[in-house]
Short mmCIF file of C-alpha atoms in Angstrom, two decimals:
data_model
loop_
_atom_site.label_atom_id
_atom_site.label_comp_id
_atom_site.label_asym_id
_atom_site.label_seq_id
_atom_site.Cartn_x
_atom_site.Cartn_y
_atom_site.Cartn_z
CA MET A 1 -0.01 0.02 0.04
CA SER A 2 1.33 3.46 -0.99
CA SER A 3 2.24 6.14 1.59
CA GLU A 4 -0.49 8.27 0.18
CA ASN A 5 -3.13 5.55 0.79
CA ILE A 6 -1.94 4.98 4.37
CA HIS A 7 -2.32 8.81 4.99
CA GLU A 8 -5.74 8.80 3.52
CA ASN A 9 -6.99 5.89 5.49
CA HIS A 10 -5.62 7.56 8.69
CA ARG A 11 -7.44 10.74 7.84
CA ASP A 12 -10.62 8.66 7.16
CA ARG A 13 -10.30 7.12 10.60
CA LEU A 14 -9.75 10.45 12.36
CA ARG A 15 -12.70 12.10 10.63
CA ASP A 16 -14.93 9.14 11.58
CA MET A 17 -13.81 9.26 15.12
CA TYR A 18 -14.84 13.07 15.24
CA LEU A 19 -18.10 12.46 13.44
CA LYS A 20 -19.10 9.64 15.87
CA GLY A 21 -18.05 11.21 19.04
CA GLY A 22 -16.87 14.80 18.56
CA PHE A 23 -13.78 16.00 20.27
CA LYS A 24 -14.48 14.40 23.59
CA ASN A 25 -12.42 11.31 23.02
CA MET A 26 -9.64 12.98 21.08
CA ALA A 27 -6.28 14.16 22.22
CA PRO A 28 -5.42 17.83 21.54
CA HIS A 29 -2.83 16.74 18.97
CA GLN A 30 -5.43 14.65 17.11
CA ILE A 31 -7.77 17.71 17.12
CA LEU A 32 -5.08 19.91 15.65
CA GLU A 33 -4.12 17.20 13.24
CA LEU A 34 -7.66 16.92 12.02
CA MET A 35 -7.94 20.70 11.75
CA LEU A 36 -4.77 20.68 9.55
CA PHE A 37 -6.13 18.18 7.04
CA TYR A 38 -7.95 21.12 5.43
CA ALA A 39 -5.04 23.44 5.17
CA ILE A 40 -2.50 20.73 4.20
CA PRO A 41 -4.17 18.31 2.01
CA ARG A 42 -1.37 16.07 0.79
CA LYS A 43 0.89 15.54 3.82
CA ASP A 44 0.83 13.68 7.09
CA THR A 45 -0.10 16.44 9.65
CA ASN A 46 0.68 14.42 12.79
CA PRO A 47 4.23 15.52 13.21
CA LEU A 48 3.23 19.17 12.65
CA ALA A 49 0.41 19.01 15.11
CA HIS A 50 2.84 17.66 17.71
CA LYS A 51 5.42 20.25 16.87
CA LEU A 52 2.93 23.12 17.15
CA ILE A 53 1.48 22.03 20.54
CA ASP A 54 5.16 21.56 21.92
CA THR A 55 5.99 24.90 20.62
CA PHE A 56 3.05 26.90 21.98
CA GLY A 57 2.05 24.67 25.04
CA SER A 58 -1.47 23.66 24.24
CA LEU A 59 -4.05 23.58 21.55
CA SER A 60 -5.42 27.01 22.70
CA GLY A 61 -1.90 28.34 22.72
CA VAL A 62 -1.66 27.33 18.94
CA LEU A 63 -5.00 28.97 18.06
CA GLU A 64 -4.01 32.15 19.94
CA ALA A 65 -0.54 32.46 18.47
CA ASP A 66 0.58 35.36 16.48
CA PRO A 67 0.64 34.40 12.76
CA GLN A 68 4.21 35.48 12.50
CA ASP A 69 5.24 32.97 15.40
CA LEU A 70 3.26 30.30 13.58
CA VAL A 71 5.09 30.90 10.29
CA ALA A 72 8.30 30.49 12.18
CA VAL A 73 7.51 26.86 12.84
CA ASP A 74 8.93 24.65 10.22
CA GLY A 75 6.22 23.39 8.02
CA VAL A 76 3.75 26.22 8.60
CA GLY A 77 3.23 28.63 5.70
CA LYS A 78 1.10 31.79 5.53
CA SER A 79 -1.82 29.93 4.29
CA THR A 80 -1.80 27.51 7.24
CA ALA A 81 -1.01 30.37 9.80
CA ALA A 82 -4.14 32.26 8.35
CA TYR A 83 -6.23 29.26 8.50
CA LEU A 84 -5.51 28.54 12.20
CA LYS A 85 -6.03 32.19 13.25
CA MET A 86 -9.46 32.18 11.71
CA PHE A 87 -10.78 29.67 14.29
CA ILE A 88 -10.60 32.31 17.22
CA ASP A 89 -11.73 35.05 14.90
CA VAL A 90 -14.84 33.11 13.78
CA PHE A 91 -15.56 31.99 17.29
CA GLN A 92 -15.61 35.64 18.38
CA ILE A 93 -18.02 36.54 15.61
CA TYR A 94 -20.27 33.58 16.50
CA GLU A 95 -20.40 34.61 20.28
CA ARG A 96 -21.08 38.24 19.35
CA GLU A 97 -23.86 37.27 16.91
CA LYS A 98 -25.45 35.22 19.64
CA ASN A 99 -25.66 38.42 21.61
CA LYS A 100 -26.81 40.77 18.94
CA ASP A 101 -30.34 40.97 20.12
CA PHE A 102 -29.17 41.42 23.68
CA HIS A 103 -30.54 45.05 23.93
CA GLN A 104 -30.83 45.69 27.60
CA LEU A 105 -28.21 44.91 30.16
CA PHE A 106 -29.25 44.97 33.72
CA THR A 107 -26.98 42.76 35.77
CA THR A 108 -23.37 41.88 36.28
CA ASP A 109 -24.04 38.68 34.50
CA ASP A 110 -25.54 40.43 31.60
CA PHE A 111 -22.45 42.68 31.27
CA GLY A 112 -20.13 39.72 31.51
CA ARG A 113 -22.04 37.57 28.99
CA TYR A 114 -22.03 40.53 26.51
CA LEU A 115 -18.48 41.49 26.97
CA LYS A 116 -16.77 38.13 27.10
CA PRO A 117 -16.64 37.51 23.37
CA PHE A 118 -14.55 40.61 22.90
CA PHE A 119 -11.64 39.15 24.81
CA ILE A 120 -11.64 35.60 23.42
CA GLY A 121 -8.15 34.82 22.16
CA ALA A 122 -6.74 38.15 23.07
CA ARG A 123 -2.97 38.19 23.57
CA ASN A 124 -2.74 41.81 24.47
CA GLU A 125 -4.54 43.99 27.10
CA ILE A 126 -7.71 45.58 25.50
CA SER A 127 -10.18 47.85 27.12
CA TYR A 128 -13.78 48.70 26.20
CA VAL A 129 -16.63 50.99 27.33
CA ILE A 130 -20.28 50.07 26.83
CA CYS A 131 -22.73 52.83 26.92
CA LEU A 132 -26.47 52.49 28.00
CA ASP A 133 -29.34 54.92 28.11
CA GLY A 134 -31.74 55.65 31.01
CA ASN A 135 -33.59 52.41 30.47
CA MET A 136 -30.35 50.33 30.50
CA THR A 137 -30.61 49.72 26.69
CA LEU A 138 -27.30 49.26 25.04
CA ILE A 139 -26.28 52.27 22.81
CA ALA A 140 -22.70 51.55 22.03
CA CYS A 141 -19.63 49.31 22.73
CA VAL A 142 -16.34 51.18 21.90
CA GLU A 143 -12.77 49.90 22.07
CA LEU A 144 -10.80 52.36 24.40
CA SER A 145 -7.27 51.11 23.95
CA GLN A 146 -4.96 48.15 23.40
CA GLY A 147 -2.03 47.69 25.70
CA ASP A 148 -1.43 48.53 29.37
CA ILE A 149 -4.29 50.74 30.52
CA ASN A 150 -1.87 52.79 32.42
CA SER A 151 -0.06 53.83 29.20
CA THR A 152 -2.58 53.79 26.44
CA GLY A 153 -5.86 55.37 25.44
CA PHE A 154 -7.78 54.33 28.58
CA SER A 155 -8.35 57.96 29.73
CA HIS A 156 -10.99 59.62 31.72
CA ARG A 157 -11.33 62.24 28.94
CA LYS A 158 -11.90 59.60 26.29
CA ILE A 159 -14.51 57.73 28.24
CA ALA A 160 -16.30 61.04 29.01
CA GLU A 161 -16.21 62.11 25.32
CA ILE A 162 -17.65 58.72 24.08
CA ALA A 163 -20.40 58.84 26.82
CA PHE A 164 -21.27 62.50 25.92
CA ARG A 165 -21.23 61.77 22.16
CA VAL A 166 -23.82 58.96 22.45
CA ASN A 167 -25.77 60.66 25.22
CA ALA A 168 -25.27 57.77 27.59
CA SER A 169 -26.65 57.78 31.10
CA TYR A 170 -24.66 54.68 32.39
CA VAL A 171 -21.39 53.20 31.28
CA VAL A 172 -19.45 49.91 32.06
CA LEU A 173 -15.77 49.55 31.67
CA ALA A 174 -14.02 46.35 30.79
CA HIS A 175 -10.49 45.15 30.18
CA ASN A 176 -8.49 41.97 30.37
CA HIS A 177 -5.39 40.47 32.06
CA PRO A 178 -3.86 38.21 29.52
CA GLY A 179 -2.03 35.35 31.06
CA ALA A 180 -2.84 36.57 34.71
CA THR A 181 -5.76 36.61 37.12
CA ALA A 182 -8.97 38.53 36.86
CA ILE A 183 -8.14 40.31 40.24
CA PRO A 184 -8.11 44.13 39.66
CA SER A 185 -4.71 45.82 40.21
CA THR A 186 -4.27 48.86 42.51
CA SER A 187 -4.02 51.02 39.40
CA ASP A 188 -7.08 49.35 37.88
CA VAL A 189 -9.17 50.33 41.04
CA MET A 190 -7.60 53.92 41.26
CA LEU A 191 -8.29 54.74 37.55
CA THR A 192 -11.83 53.37 37.83
CA GLN A 193 -12.67 55.28 41.09
CA GLU A 194 -11.33 58.51 39.32
CA ALA A 195 -13.35 57.82 36.27
CA GLN A 196 -16.46 57.19 38.35
CA ALA A 197 -16.02 60.52 40.19
CA ILE A 198 -15.46 62.44 36.96
CA LEU A 199 -18.41 60.92 35.16
CA LYS A 200 -20.80 61.63 38.07
CA GLY A 201 -19.95 65.29 37.62
CA LEU A 202 -21.31 64.90 34.07
CA ASN A 203 -24.38 63.05 35.27
CA VAL A 204 -23.18 59.86 33.82
CA PHE A 205 -22.96 56.94 36.29
CA LEU A 206 -20.13 54.23 35.93
CA ILE A 207 -21.99 51.03 36.95
CA ASP A 208 -19.08 48.62 37.05
CA HIS A 209 -15.68 47.71 35.71
CA LEU A 210 -15.04 44.06 34.64
CA VAL A 211 -11.72 42.56 34.59
CA PHE A 212 -11.50 39.48 32.35
CA SER A 213 -8.98 36.51 32.18
CA ASP A 214 -9.21 33.13 30.67
CA GLY A 215 -12.93 33.32 30.37
CA ASP A 216 -13.58 34.43 33.91
CA PHE A 217 -14.09 37.93 35.22
CA THR A 218 -14.28 40.04 38.35
CA SER A 219 -16.78 42.76 39.00
CA MET A 220 -15.22 45.70 40.68
CA ALA A 221 -18.72 46.81 41.94
CA ASN A 222 -19.55 43.31 43.35
CA SER A 223 -16.09 43.14 44.93
CA GLY A 224 -16.51 46.43 46.68
CA TYR A 225 -13.89 48.39 44.81
CA ILE A 226 -16.29 50.91 43.55
CA LYS A 227 -19.63 52.27 44.64
CA SER A 228 -22.46 49.96 43.97
CA PHE A 229 -25.21 50.85 41.63
CA VAL A 230 -28.97 50.71 42.30
CA PHE A 231 -31.15 50.85 39.07
CA GLY A 232 -33.05 54.10 38.92
CA LYS A 233 -30.84 55.97 41.44
CA LYS A 234 -27.74 58.03 40.63
#
């Protein structure tokens, strides 16, 4: 039997394994190997799957890797790097579209569920502000900055300008801690408390600031870092 037939039979077995039981009984390298079938149709993808997981530490590490780092791995071209990067990006779109009819946000869980997709696969620190009207209806979700919030566009002036532009009554801030915990830092708390005081002077109430990490998040309001919000009262 030719080498090509052996590879094709192996591919058929791996596809059948997935179709019968999904990913639950498959090892990470087998999942990645199966994914690579469709980017590299004529080669054995098993060695490359192992190499990628060894290089980036896990399947999630591979999918979250920068395309330039992927291409640096022997056997990965630009097409394969672009293909792998698409999985996280498609999942972000999938999660955001699930929330597209999520018009009113009342609770911490509402805020977390709405904001979580924006941080999926993020390798850098990103911050957002969501703006709501007096009925807690979502008006806008705007990216504030990328990078350390102490050194980028996460500024009180920028938050106030956005809130004023869309005529917001309430705002919620969010940022992530890639590769760390969702516990707010001292500077996170200080910046948030300052923003809350400034916005209150503009008759805009900062309801909460969520810190995300690895799918989890911490609410500064629920944790007592900032003044709690009672709907209908400013």
